[in-house]
Short mmCIF file of C-alpha atoms and ligand atoms in Angstrom, two decimals:
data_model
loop_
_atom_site.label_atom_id
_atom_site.label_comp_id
_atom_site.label_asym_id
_atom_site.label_seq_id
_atom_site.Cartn_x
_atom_site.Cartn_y
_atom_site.Cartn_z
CA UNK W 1382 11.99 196.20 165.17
CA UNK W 1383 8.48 195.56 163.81
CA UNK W 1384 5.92 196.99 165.74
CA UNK W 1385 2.19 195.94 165.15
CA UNK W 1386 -0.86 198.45 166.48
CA UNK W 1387 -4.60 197.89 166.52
CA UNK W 1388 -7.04 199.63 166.34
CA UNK W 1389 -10.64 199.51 169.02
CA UNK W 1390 -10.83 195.67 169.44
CA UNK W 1391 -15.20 195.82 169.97
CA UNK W 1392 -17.16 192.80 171.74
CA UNK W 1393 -16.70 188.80 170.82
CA UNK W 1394 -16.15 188.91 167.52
CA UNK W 1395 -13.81 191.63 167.94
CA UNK W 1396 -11.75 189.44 170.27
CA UNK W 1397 -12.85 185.66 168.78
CA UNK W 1398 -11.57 187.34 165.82
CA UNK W 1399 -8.65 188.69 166.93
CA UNK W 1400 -7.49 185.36 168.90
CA UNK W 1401 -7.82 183.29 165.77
CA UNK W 1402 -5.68 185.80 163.53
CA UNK W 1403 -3.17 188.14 165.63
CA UNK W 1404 -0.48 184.34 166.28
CA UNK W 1405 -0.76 184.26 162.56
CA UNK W 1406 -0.34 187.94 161.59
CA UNK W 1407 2.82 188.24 164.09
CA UNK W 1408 4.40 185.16 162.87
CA UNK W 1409 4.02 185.97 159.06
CA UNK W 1410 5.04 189.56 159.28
CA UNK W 1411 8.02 188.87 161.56
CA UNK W 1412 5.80 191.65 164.74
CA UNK W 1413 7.85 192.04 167.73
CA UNK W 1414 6.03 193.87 169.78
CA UNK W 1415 2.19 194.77 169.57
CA UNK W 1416 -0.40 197.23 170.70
CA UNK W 1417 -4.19 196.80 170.88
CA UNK W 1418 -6.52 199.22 171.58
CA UNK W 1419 -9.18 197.61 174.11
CA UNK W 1420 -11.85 199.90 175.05
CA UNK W 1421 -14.79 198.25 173.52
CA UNK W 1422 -13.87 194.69 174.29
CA UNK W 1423 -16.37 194.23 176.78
CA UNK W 1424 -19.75 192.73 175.76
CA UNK W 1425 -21.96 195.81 175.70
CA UNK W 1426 -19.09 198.32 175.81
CA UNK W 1427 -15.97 198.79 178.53
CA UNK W 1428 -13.49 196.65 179.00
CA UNK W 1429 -13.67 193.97 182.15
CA UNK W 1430 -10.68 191.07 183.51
CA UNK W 1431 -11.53 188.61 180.91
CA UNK W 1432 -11.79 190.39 177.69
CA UNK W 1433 -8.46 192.07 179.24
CA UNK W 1434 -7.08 188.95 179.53
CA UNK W 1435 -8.21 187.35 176.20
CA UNK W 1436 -6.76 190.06 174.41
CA UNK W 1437 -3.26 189.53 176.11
CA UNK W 1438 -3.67 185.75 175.22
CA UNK W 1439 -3.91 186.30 171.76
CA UNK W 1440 -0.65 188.13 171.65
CA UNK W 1441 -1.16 192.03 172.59
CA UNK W 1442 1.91 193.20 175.04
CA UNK W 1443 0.75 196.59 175.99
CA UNK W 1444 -3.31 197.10 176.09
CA UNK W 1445 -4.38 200.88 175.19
CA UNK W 1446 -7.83 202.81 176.72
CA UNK W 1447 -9.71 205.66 176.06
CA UNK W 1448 -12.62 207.73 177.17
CA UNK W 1449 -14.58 203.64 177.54
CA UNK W 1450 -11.69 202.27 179.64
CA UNK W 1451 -13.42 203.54 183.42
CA UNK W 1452 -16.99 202.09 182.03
CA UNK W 1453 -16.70 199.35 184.62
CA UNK W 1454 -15.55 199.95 187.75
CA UNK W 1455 -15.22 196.28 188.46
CA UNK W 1456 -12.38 196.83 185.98
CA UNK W 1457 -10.49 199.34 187.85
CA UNK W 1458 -8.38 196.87 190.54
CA UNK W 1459 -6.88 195.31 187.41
CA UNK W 1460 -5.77 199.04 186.09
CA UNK W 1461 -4.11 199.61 189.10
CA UNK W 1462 -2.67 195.99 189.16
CA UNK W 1463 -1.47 195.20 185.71
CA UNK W 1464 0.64 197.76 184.02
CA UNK W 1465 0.74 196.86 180.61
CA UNK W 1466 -3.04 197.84 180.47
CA UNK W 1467 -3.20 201.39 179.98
CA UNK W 1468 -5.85 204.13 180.56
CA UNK W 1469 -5.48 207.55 178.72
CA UNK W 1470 -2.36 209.58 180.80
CA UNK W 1471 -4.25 213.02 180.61
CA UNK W 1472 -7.02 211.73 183.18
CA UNK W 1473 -6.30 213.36 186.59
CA UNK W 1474 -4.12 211.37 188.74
CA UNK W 1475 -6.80 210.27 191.63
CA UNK W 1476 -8.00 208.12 188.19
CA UNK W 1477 -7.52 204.61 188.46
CA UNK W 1478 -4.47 203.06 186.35
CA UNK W 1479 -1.58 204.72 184.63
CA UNK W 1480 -1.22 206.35 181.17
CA UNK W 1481 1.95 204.94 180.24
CA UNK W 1482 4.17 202.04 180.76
CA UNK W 1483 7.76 200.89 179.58
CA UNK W 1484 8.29 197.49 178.44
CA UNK W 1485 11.66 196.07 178.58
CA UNK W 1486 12.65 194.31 175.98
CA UNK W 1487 16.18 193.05 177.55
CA UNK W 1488 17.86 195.29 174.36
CA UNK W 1489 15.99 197.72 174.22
CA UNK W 1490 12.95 200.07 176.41
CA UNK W 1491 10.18 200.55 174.57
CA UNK W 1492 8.16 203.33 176.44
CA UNK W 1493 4.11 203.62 175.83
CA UNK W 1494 2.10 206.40 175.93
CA UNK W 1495 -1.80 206.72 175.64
CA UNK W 1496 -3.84 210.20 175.47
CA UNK W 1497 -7.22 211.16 174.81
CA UNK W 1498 -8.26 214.21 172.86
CA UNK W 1499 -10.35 216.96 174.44
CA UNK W 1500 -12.45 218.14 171.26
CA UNK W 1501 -15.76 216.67 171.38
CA UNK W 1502 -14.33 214.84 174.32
CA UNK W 1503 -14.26 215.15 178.26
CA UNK W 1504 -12.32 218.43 179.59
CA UNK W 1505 -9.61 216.59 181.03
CA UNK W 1506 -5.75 217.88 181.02
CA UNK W 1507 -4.41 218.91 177.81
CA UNK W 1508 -2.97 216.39 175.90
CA UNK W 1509 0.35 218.59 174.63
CA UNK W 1510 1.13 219.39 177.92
CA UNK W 1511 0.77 215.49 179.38
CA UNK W 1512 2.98 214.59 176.26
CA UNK W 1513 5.66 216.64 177.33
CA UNK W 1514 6.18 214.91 180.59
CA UNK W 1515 5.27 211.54 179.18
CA UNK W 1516 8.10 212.14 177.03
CA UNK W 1517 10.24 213.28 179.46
CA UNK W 1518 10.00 210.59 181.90
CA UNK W 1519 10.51 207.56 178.82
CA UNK W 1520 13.52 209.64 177.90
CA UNK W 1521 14.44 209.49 182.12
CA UNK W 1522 13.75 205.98 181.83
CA UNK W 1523 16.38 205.86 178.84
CA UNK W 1524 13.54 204.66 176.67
CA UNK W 1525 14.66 204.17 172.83
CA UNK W 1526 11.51 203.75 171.50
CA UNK W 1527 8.14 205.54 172.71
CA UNK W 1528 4.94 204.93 171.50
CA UNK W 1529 1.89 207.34 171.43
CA UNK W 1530 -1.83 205.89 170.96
CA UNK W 1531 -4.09 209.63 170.78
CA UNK W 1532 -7.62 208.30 171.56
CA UNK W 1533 -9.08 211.35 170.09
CA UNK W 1534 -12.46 212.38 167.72
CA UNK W 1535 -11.32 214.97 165.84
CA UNK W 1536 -8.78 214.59 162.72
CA UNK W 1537 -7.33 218.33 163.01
CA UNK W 1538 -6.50 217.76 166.59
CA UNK W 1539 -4.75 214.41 165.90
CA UNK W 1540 -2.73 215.36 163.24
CA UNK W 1541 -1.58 218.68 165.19
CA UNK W 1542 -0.63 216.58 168.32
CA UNK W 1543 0.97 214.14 165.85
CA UNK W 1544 2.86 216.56 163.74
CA UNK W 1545 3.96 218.53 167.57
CA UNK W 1546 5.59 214.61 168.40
CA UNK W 1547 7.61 214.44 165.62
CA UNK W 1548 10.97 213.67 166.09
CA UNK W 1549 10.34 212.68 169.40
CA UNK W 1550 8.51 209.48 169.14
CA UNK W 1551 8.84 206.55 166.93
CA UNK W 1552 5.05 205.86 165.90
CA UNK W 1553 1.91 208.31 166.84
CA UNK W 1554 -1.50 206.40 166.23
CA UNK W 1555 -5.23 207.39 166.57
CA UNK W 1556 -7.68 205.20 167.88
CA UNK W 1557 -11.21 205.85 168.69
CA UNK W 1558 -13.24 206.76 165.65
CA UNK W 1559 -13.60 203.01 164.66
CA UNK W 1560 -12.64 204.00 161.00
CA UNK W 1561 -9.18 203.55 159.45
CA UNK W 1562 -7.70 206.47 157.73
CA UNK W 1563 -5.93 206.86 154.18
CA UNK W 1564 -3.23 208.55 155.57
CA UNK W 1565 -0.27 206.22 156.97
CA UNK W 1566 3.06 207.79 156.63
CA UNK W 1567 6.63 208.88 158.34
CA UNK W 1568 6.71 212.68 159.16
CA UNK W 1569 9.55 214.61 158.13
CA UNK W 1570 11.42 214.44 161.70
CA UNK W 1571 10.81 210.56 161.84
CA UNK W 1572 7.84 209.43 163.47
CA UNK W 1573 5.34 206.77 161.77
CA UNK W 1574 1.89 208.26 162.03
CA UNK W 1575 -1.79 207.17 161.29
CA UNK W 1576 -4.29 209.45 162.24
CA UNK W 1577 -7.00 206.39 162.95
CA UNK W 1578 -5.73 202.67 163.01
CA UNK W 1579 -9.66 201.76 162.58
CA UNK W 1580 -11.31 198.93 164.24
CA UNK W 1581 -11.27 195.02 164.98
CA UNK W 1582 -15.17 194.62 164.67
CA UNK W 1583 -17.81 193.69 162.54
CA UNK W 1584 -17.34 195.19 159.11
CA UNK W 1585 -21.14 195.87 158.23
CA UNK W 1586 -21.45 198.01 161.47
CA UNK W 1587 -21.37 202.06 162.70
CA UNK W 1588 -18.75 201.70 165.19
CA UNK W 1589 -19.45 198.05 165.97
CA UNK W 1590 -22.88 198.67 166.25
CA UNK W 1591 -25.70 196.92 163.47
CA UNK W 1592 -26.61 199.72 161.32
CA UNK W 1593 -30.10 200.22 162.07
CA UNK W 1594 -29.86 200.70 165.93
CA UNK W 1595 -27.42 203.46 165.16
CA UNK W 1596 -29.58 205.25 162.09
CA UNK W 1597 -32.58 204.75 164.78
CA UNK W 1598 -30.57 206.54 167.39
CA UNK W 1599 -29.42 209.28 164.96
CA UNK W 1600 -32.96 209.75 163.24
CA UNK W 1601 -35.21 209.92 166.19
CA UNK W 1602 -33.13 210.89 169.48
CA UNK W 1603 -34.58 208.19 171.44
CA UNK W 1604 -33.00 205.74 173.71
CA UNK W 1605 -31.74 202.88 171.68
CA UNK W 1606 -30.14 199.28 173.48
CA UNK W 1607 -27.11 199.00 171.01
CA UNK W 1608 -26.73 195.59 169.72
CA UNK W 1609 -23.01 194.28 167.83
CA UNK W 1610 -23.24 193.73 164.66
CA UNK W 1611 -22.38 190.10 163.59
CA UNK W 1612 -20.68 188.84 160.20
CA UNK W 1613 -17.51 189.49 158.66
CA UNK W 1614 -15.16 191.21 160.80
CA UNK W 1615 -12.47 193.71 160.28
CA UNK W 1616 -8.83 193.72 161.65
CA UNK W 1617 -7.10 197.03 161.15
CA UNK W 1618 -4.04 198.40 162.46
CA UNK W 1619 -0.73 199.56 161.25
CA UNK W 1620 2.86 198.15 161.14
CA UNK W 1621 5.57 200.55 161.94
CA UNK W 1622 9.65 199.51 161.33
CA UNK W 1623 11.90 201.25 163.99
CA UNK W 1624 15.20 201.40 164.28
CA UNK W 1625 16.16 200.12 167.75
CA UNK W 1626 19.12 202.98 167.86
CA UNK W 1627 17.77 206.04 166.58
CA UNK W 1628 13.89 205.59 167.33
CA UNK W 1629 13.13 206.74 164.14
CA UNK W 1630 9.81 204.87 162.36
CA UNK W 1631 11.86 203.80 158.79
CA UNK W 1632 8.53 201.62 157.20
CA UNK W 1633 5.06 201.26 157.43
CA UNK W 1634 2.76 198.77 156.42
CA UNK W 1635 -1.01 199.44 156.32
CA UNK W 1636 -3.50 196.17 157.90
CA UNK W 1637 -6.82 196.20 156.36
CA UNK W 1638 -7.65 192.23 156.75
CA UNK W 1639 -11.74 191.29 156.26
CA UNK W 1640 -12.15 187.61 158.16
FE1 FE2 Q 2423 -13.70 202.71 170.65
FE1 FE2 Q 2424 -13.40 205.67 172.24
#
């Protein structure tokens, strides 16, 4: 089974972009089941109903969160509604939404799972103790395949929590820093890992963000109104081959596509 991930899908051209291409990129590379990260979709930042909804639309099955997911709280009815929209599983339980769904797929359960890192981050629950259980329950569940999106800042923390999956999920991903790493592979117990898928936003951009508001912001410390960056925009994931009966990740395919 072909499974496609994205990484932070960031404001309208972000999702224009991503409606136009994802039919397209799932058709040609045979995808049959995929993953976007959704946190930024919102205009402005957060993720509301409709950018939800667009990015479900243009062919996402399970939507991912992180620390911009609760940004909105007109958003947080349709976290606790829809289940295939996903907020980071370490937040405390009183949080709106749930941290990890499993899709049925008739022959075969695929079970995903989505964390946030606590370096440079909030101090919620550790993420290597929430995997545990996550795990647990998917393998409760009789789940063949999990998936693990680590919304995390910090490269030493998501490889660690990556290399402490293997062999027990089928792809580990990390999402967040907007910028796609040289490091796709399949660790030595089986599991496809990235440690960031990047971003589907503008390529000229910090984070989605035109350059200058961001060196502004850096430079002088002063309140700065972000703006999105416009232009040519970046879709960038990863495509991980599992087998459907051992779970194991056996190819990956890097997605670097300028539009
Ligand atoms: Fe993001
Ligand atoms: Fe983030």
């Amino acid at each position: 089974m072909k499974i496609l991930c994205l990484g932070d899908v960031v404001s309208k051209l972000g999702r224009e972009t991503l409606q136009k291409v994802l039919p397209k990129i799932r058709q040609e590379k045979g995808i049959d089941f995929c993953i976007c990260n959704g946190e930024n979709s919102a205009d402005g930042n957060g993720i509301i109903k409709q950018t939800a909804d667009q990015i479900f639309n243009s062919g996402a099955d399970v939507i991912t969160g992180g620390n911009h997911t609760f940004r909105r709280k007109e958003f947080y009815e349709y976290l606790e509604q829809n289940k295939f929209c996903l907020r980071p599983a370490n937040y405390g339980e009183a949080a709106p939404g749930k941290g990890m769904c499993i899709y049925d797929m008739g022959r075969v359960k695929i079970a995903v799972i989505n964390l946030m890192g606590v370096v440079f981050s909030e101090a919620i629950e550790n993420p290597f103790d929430t995997l545990d259980r996550c795990i647990e329950n998917a393998k409760d569940e009789n789940c063949k395949l999990i998936l693990v999106d680590f919304h995390a800042e910090a490269t030493a923390e998501k490889k660690a929590l990556g290399y402490y999956a293997d062999g027990r999920v089928s792809a580990f991903f990390g999402t967040h820093t907007h910028t796609q790493t040289n490091d796709l592979q399949i660790f030595e117990g089986g599991t496809g890992y990235i440690t960031d898928l990047g971003m589907c936003g503008a390529k000229h951009s910090v984070l989605g963000i035109k350059p200058y508001l961001a060196i502004e912001k850096q430079k002088y410390h002063l309140p700065v109104r972000f703006e999105n960056a416009e232009g040519e925009c970046l879709i960038n994931g990863a495509v991980f081959e599992v087998d459907e009966q051992t779970g194991k990740c056996t190819g990956t395919e890097l997605v670097n596509i300028t539009v």
